Amino acid sequence: MRVHELAKKLGTTNKDLLARLKEVGAEVRTASNAVTPEQEEKVRLLYEEEARAAANPTPAPPAEPAPSAEPEPAPEPEPPPAEEPPPPPEPEAPAGPIIVKSTVPVRDLAEYLSIKPNQLIAQLMAKNIFASISEKIDFKIAKEIADKYGVVLEQEKKASEKKAPPPPPPKPEETVKRQEVAAEDLTARPPVVTFLGHVDHGKTSLLDKIRRAHVVDSEHGGITQHIGAYTVSYNENKITFIDTPGHAAFTAMRARGANLTDIAVIIVAADDGIMPQTREAIQHARAANVAIMVAINKTDLPSANVDRVKQQLQQEDLAPEDWGGQTIVCPVSAATGEGIDHLLEMILLQSEIMELQASAKGPAQGFVVEAKLEPGMGPTANTLVKRGTLKVGDTIVCGPYWGRIKALLSDTGTKVRTAGPSMAVKCLGLNNVPEAGAEFVTVANDREARKIAEERIAEQRTEKLSATARRPTTLDDLLRETDTTEKKELNLVVKADVQGSLEALVHSLSEIKSDKVQIKFVLTGVGNITENDVVLASASDAIVLGFNVASEGGANKAAKREDVEIRLYSIIYEMVDDIRQAMTGMLKPVSRETVIGHAEVRQTFDIGKTGRIAGCMVMDGRVTARARARLKRNGDLVYQGTISSLKRFQNDAAEVREGQECGIRLDNHSDYEAGDEIEFYEVKQIAQEL
């Protein structure tokens, strides 16, 4: 018996049963693994024990006996030991929020937090904010620090803000995107499945066989419509299939932001095995971060060798479940129909494990699968609803176009009034033909829809003029990359002339060791760089590298259109050196301080409106006019910043050395006292290493 069958028998979920099986020592990974009778008995006893414990809760402990008439003699008091005085109580956070302005003085914030100013200044320095005790910091920074101490800061509203009317509601499509769905509104939705694979391994014939055998009964009677997606029914459950021409179209839609697919089924012919296009399909599915299943087709042929295909799948890191892996692999035959029921059952099982949910309430949101201009219908859009319910009469916006829905057609040509999550329908009523992958949303009325569409048209015009719709991904860009908030990832598409060269390239690039930047091979293959390679690179923000290969004309046009960089090499070490430099350039330089000298304030001088100057003696090292400075008083940090002026005998000086007197004025600071110590340091940017 398999795990999912036992879960239904016990009335529990696959996830919970998998956890309980591990408790009793069963080595199972997925819900389609088999369970032995001994393991089944152990886990059944475990559930029975829990049920008995729930039915008979542990009784409460008995009440303490009443005290007897004769009280027990009190113990003799022990002599009071010598105790240390208790530590002073920690300051309590204020009960209510503290109202502050848009900027907060460092001195005041330290008082709010009940800490010393030098402690606060040190925390600000850790954030690369150099402020003195009298300077002000931004509210956002102050709030971040206050939150750590449990102190609530709120920004004071301006008088105009207090009297102003409430802000206008957000744009309708923004309301749909930001709408929070209540947990009780979420319900299970059908999985959306895409078949990928080699061109003649039976993808279309397998889809046709499934469609003819399991079309939704209630939709019979219409004329079949090719809408790029359709829904089938199996065991009272629905599955939506997207019929794409291939993995290039699958990735092209993802490049436009249309994340339609939940499960990708890789089709492999049992007689041919894994082909180059099969490997590309696997890499495209991995790049999309979707669940991957495998269907081994043409098992009815005399030359079929299922075990050989499973061995090849292991080499692609898709080890089948029955071979100890975690990939669901289903032998099928599109010609005879054998194994198709098992494939559909496994798809439903995979979707159950993924716990796919959506809300059918509220405005609809989804994506266009295909669109065209049809005689007698006008612009039509074949759409897939992701959430909400799409209804006839709704006003929708799709890219720069809009319209009121006149009719909705299912894939059988039947007119329907509504379409819920994961349903595919043909939509009539738009004012123009949108592009595949465009997102649609329903809005309140025609006026709002027209306004949004016009704004999008204006934005597109501006983007074309400025040519900044998308920043190109090039190695030079990566060399200027500065963000280090998380581990970097450099995505690569690598093509080579022969398999041996490809293996050598992948090995050499993988040998570049780094704890801060990692290389991810989005696709590796043999042959010239094609348009499909560029489309995948665009969707994955990858660089295309070619070794002893050419770039086809379609690829060059696509690269220019998608702003993807293609680099061609004939020497391996040149490619490796360029990638190593790019990885290094992705790391932000590290700031390193070097203390160069100290000075002591001996006297102060008022110089009228321009402030005060500290008369100092350089105690050690040197002082330069470009150095940064820290002013300390009795060990506490009072100021940190730059030098406004450095003078020696009334003249500006570039440098003053140990044992010499000088006049120093710090930038935006005039609070000096005799005995203050000024520390001078330089900050250098040191390039990080991989």
XYZ file of C-alpha atoms in Angstrom, residues 307-651:
345
model
C 15.164 1.081 -17.250
C 17.646 2.792 -19.575
C 15.596 5.998 -19.411
C 15.492 5.801 -15.602
C 19.266 5.404 -15.561
C 19.589 8.522 -17.735
C 17.248 10.386 -15.399
C 19.556 9.550 -12.497
C 22.410 11.189 -14.392
C 20.246 14.322 -14.717
C 19.630 14.373 -10.913
C 16.049 13.160 -11.426
C 16.334 9.773 -9.727
C 12.990 7.878 -9.854
C 11.202 7.049 -6.618
C 11.426 3.305 -7.188
C 15.207 3.712 -7.526
C 15.527 5.544 -4.219
C 15.046 9.062 -5.572
C 12.276 11.629 -5.197
C 11.081 12.121 -8.784
C 7.700 10.691 -9.765
C 8.238 8.700 -12.991
C 5.251 7.215 -14.839
C 5.578 4.824 -17.850
C 2.740 5.597 -20.306
C 1.633 4.959 -23.867
C -0.214 7.620 -25.828
C -1.080 4.973 -28.440
C -2.789 2.444 -26.136
C -3.673 4.692 -23.191
C -1.799 2.438 -20.779
C -0.486 4.245 -17.669
C -2.390 7.485 -18.318
C -4.717 6.955 -15.346
C -1.679 6.401 -13.115
C -0.070 9.593 -14.493
C -3.176 11.648 -13.696
C -3.371 10.087 -10.254
C 0.252 11.043 -9.571
C -0.376 14.607 -10.803
C -3.260 14.930 -8.343
C -1.113 13.423 -5.599
C 1.694 15.907 -6.319
C -0.772 18.812 -6.224
C -2.164 17.542 -2.917
C 1.338 17.528 -1.433
C 1.917 21.077 -2.776
C -1.334 22.197 -1.071
C -2.364 24.451 -3.964
C -4.945 26.964 -2.800
C -6.661 30.102 -4.026
C -9.686 32.222 -3.216
C -12.606 32.290 -5.633
C -13.926 35.451 -3.980
C -13.272 38.964 -5.151
C -11.963 40.412 -8.434
C -10.312 38.057 -10.905
C -6.626 38.096 -11.769
C -4.748 35.934 -14.230
C -2.674 35.743 -17.409
C -3.127 35.520 -21.166
C -2.035 32.188 -22.669
C -2.720 33.083 -26.313
C -4.410 35.984 -28.105
C -5.383 36.775 -31.691
C -7.850 38.610 -33.929
C -10.603 36.208 -35.047
C -13.207 36.817 -37.787
C -16.642 37.403 -36.317
C -15.243 37.642 -32.764
C -12.724 40.469 -32.893
C -9.815 40.436 -30.416
C -9.873 37.266 -28.305
C -7.686 36.372 -25.335
C -7.302 32.819 -24.085
C -6.833 33.351 -20.362
C -6.035 31.378 -17.243
C -7.567 32.636 -14.000
C -5.160 32.563 -11.049
C -7.506 33.839 -8.324
C -10.945 35.355 -7.919
C -13.832 34.698 -10.315
C -14.041 36.083 -13.845
C -17.636 36.819 -14.947
C -19.408 37.877 -18.109
C -19.947 41.646 -17.868
C -16.752 42.286 -15.885
C -14.507 45.129 -17.016
C -10.889 44.031 -17.340
C -7.533 45.633 -18.051
C -4.913 43.557 -19.862
C -1.613 45.305 -20.495
C -2.391 48.558 -22.351
C -5.814 47.279 -23.457
C -9.197 47.024 -21.786
C -12.775 45.992 -22.410
C -15.991 44.601 -20.985
C -16.357 40.831 -21.261
C -19.033 39.948 -23.818
C -18.647 36.180 -23.616
C -16.553 33.421 -22.032
C -15.948 30.154 -23.910
C -14.503 26.928 -22.534
C -12.081 24.770 -24.540
C -15.076 22.763 -25.834
C -16.735 25.900 -27.191
C -19.397 25.941 -24.484
C -20.466 29.350 -23.255
C -19.890 29.779 -19.514
C -20.925 32.583 -17.189
C -18.008 32.395 -14.730
C -14.461 31.037 -14.441
C -12.752 30.390 -11.102
C -9.118 29.737 -10.092
C -7.082 27.526 -12.475
C -9.819 27.613 -15.123
C -8.978 28.401 -18.752
C -11.475 30.367 -20.886
C -11.540 32.362 -24.100
C -12.470 35.971 -23.393
C -14.245 38.230 -25.920
C -14.595 41.994 -25.539
C -11.109 43.571 -25.419
C -10.426 46.597 -27.602
C -7.188 45.106 -28.999
C -5.056 41.953 -29.017
C -2.794 41.644 -25.919
C 0.512 39.769 -25.964
C 0.897 36.254 -24.565
C 1.896 36.329 -20.911
C 0.206 39.678 -20.208
C -1.541 39.940 -16.853
C -5.218 40.841 -16.634
C -7.230 42.200 -13.692
C -10.854 43.141 -13.254
C -11.648 46.739 -12.308
C -14.677 48.633 -11.075
C -15.902 50.275 -14.300
C -15.055 51.315 -17.841
C -13.790 54.735 -16.780
C -11.164 53.249 -14.461
C -10.156 50.696 -17.081
C -9.695 53.339 -19.776
C -7.641 55.514 -17.418
C -5.293 52.665 -16.462
C -4.865 51.579 -20.085
C -3.984 55.128 -21.159
C -1.440 55.442 -18.346
C 0.194 52.194 -19.423
C 0.383 53.323 -23.041
C 2.081 56.532 -21.885
C 4.512 54.539 -19.738
C 5.413 52.282 -22.661
C 6.041 55.313 -24.863
C 8.299 56.820 -22.197
C 10.194 53.567 -21.743
C 10.867 53.283 -25.445
C 12.151 56.836 -25.589
C 14.408 56.483 -22.566
C 15.470 52.899 -23.426
C 15.581 52.095 -19.728
C 12.746 49.616 -19.493
C 15.221 46.949 -18.443
C 18.831 47.273 -17.377
C 21.040 45.052 -19.523
C 22.724 42.158 -17.782
C 26.415 42.346 -18.746
C 29.682 41.453 -17.079
C 30.518 45.161 -16.856
C 27.279 45.711 -14.916
C 28.251 42.946 -12.518
C 31.625 44.586 -11.944
C 29.744 47.656 -10.711
C 27.394 45.655 -8.487
C 27.567 46.802 -4.851
C 24.713 45.190 -2.917
C 25.938 42.595 -0.369
C 22.817 41.963 1.673
C 22.779 38.310 0.671
C 24.884 35.705 -1.089
C 25.286 36.539 -4.756
C 24.384 34.242 -7.618
C 25.768 34.513 -11.140
C 23.476 32.806 -13.661
C 25.089 31.398 -16.802
C 23.906 29.851 -20.073
C 26.883 27.941 -21.534
C 27.068 26.496 -25.074
C 30.081 24.638 -26.519
C 31.061 22.951 -29.781
C 31.356 19.397 -28.413
C 30.407 17.554 -25.241
C 34.038 17.222 -24.132
C 34.585 20.984 -24.307
C 31.329 21.586 -22.452
C 32.309 19.259 -19.605
C 35.728 20.934 -19.351
C 34.109 24.389 -19.248
C 31.585 23.462 -16.575
C 34.331 21.824 -14.512
C 36.668 24.842 -14.814
C 33.952 27.342 -13.925
C 32.793 25.186 -11.009
C 36.360 25.208 -9.665
C 36.088 28.961 -8.943
C 35.597 28.677 -5.184
C 33.806 31.392 -3.250
C 31.801 31.653 -0.045
C 30.186 34.877 -1.232
C 29.274 34.316 -4.884
C 28.093 31.094 -6.481
C 27.671 30.132 -10.114
C 24.355 28.688 -11.253
C 24.236 26.957 -14.625
C 20.783 27.768 -15.958
C 21.488 25.818 -19.144
C 24.449 23.933 -20.611
C 24.404 22.433 -24.080
C 26.195 21.622 -27.323
C 25.671 23.643 -30.501
C 25.301 27.233 -31.645
C 23.629 29.854 -29.465
C 19.946 29.964 -30.411
C 17.055 32.310 -29.786
C 15.743 29.855 -27.171
C 18.998 30.214 -25.221
C 18.626 33.991 -25.196
C 14.995 33.825 -24.081
C 15.951 31.566 -21.173
C 18.821 33.907 -20.244
C 16.406 36.849 -20.278
C 13.979 35.077 -17.962
C 16.777 34.061 -15.587
C 18.934 37.248 -15.696
C 21.796 35.180 -17.062
C 24.871 35.801 -19.231
C 25.220 33.687 -22.399
C 28.694 32.211 -22.898
C 29.763 30.441 -26.104
C 32.914 28.375 -26.647
C 33.970 27.677 -30.249
C 30.378 28.225 -31.397
C 28.539 30.899 -33.364
C 25.555 33.013 -32.462
C 22.658 32.513 -34.868
C 20.913 35.487 -36.443
C 17.725 34.986 -34.468
C 19.752 34.837 -31.274
C 21.463 38.154 -31.991
C 18.155 39.874 -32.645
C 16.652 38.388 -29.483
C 19.707 39.434 -27.460
C 19.342 43.016 -28.679
C 15.613 42.980 -27.963
C 15.927 41.400 -24.499
C 19.163 43.246 -23.529
C 21.038 39.992 -22.951
C 24.818 39.864 -23.357
C 26.420 37.118 -25.447
C 30.153 36.525 -25.028
C 32.074 34.206 -27.358
C 35.414 32.591 -26.496
C 37.949 30.267 -28.082
C 40.261 29.920 -25.064
C 38.942 28.397 -21.845
C 41.125 30.311 -19.400
C 39.989 33.655 -20.863
C 36.365 32.727 -20.146
C 37.264 31.553 -16.623
C 39.217 34.760 -15.911
C 36.337 36.954 -17.072
C 33.852 35.089 -14.898
C 36.172 35.242 -11.880
C 36.512 39.021 -12.323
C 32.745 39.352 -12.667
C 32.197 37.389 -9.450
C 34.717 39.591 -7.643
C 33.065 42.726 -9.014
C 29.740 41.645 -7.544
C 31.168 42.114 -4.033
C 31.012 45.478 -2.298
C 34.413 46.791 -1.138
C 35.059 46.575 2.595
C 35.705 49.807 4.533
C 38.858 49.604 6.653
C 39.892 52.241 9.200
C 43.496 53.162 9.946
C 44.241 55.464 12.937
C 46.942 57.953 11.917
C 47.265 60.166 14.997
C 45.918 61.789 18.184
C 45.712 65.375 19.388
C 44.760 66.974 22.708
C 42.668 70.147 22.966
C 44.657 72.682 25.021
C 42.638 75.840 24.426
C 39.531 77.089 22.592
C 39.109 80.238 20.505
C 35.918 82.043 19.497
C 36.051 83.330 15.936
C 32.808 85.234 15.727
C 29.922 83.980 13.664
C 31.903 81.150 12.102
C 32.124 79.238 15.395
C 34.977 78.042 17.594
C 38.391 76.573 16.949
C 40.206 74.063 19.133
C 43.845 74.853 19.785
C 45.524 71.441 19.849
C 48.840 69.682 20.347
C 49.479 66.615 18.169
C 50.435 63.912 20.687
C 51.390 61.157 18.230
C 51.257 60.348 14.544
C 49.973 63.055 12.248
C 46.881 65.043 11.309
C 45.817 65.588 7.691
C 43.155 67.974 6.422
C 41.343 65.091 4.679
C 41.297 62.745 7.664
C 38.155 61.857 9.626
C 38.024 62.671 13.330
C 36.510 61.401 16.583
C 36.209 63.776 19.563
C 36.230 61.992 22.930
C 35.565 63.505 26.350
C 36.347 61.455 29.455
C 36.319 58.334 27.283
C 32.859 59.022 25.787
C 32.442 59.634 22.074
C 31.034 63.125 21.552
C 31.508 63.670 17.826
C 32.501 61.782 14.716
C 32.875 63.392 11.314
C 35.255 65.347 9.102
C 37.694 68.226 9.560
C 36.392 71.569 8.331
C 39.752 73.370 8.581
C 43.299 72.640 9.758
C 45.626 75.606 10.440
C 49.195 76.139 11.538
C 50.176 79.699 12.486
C 47.071 81.216 10.841
C 47.799 79.403 7.575
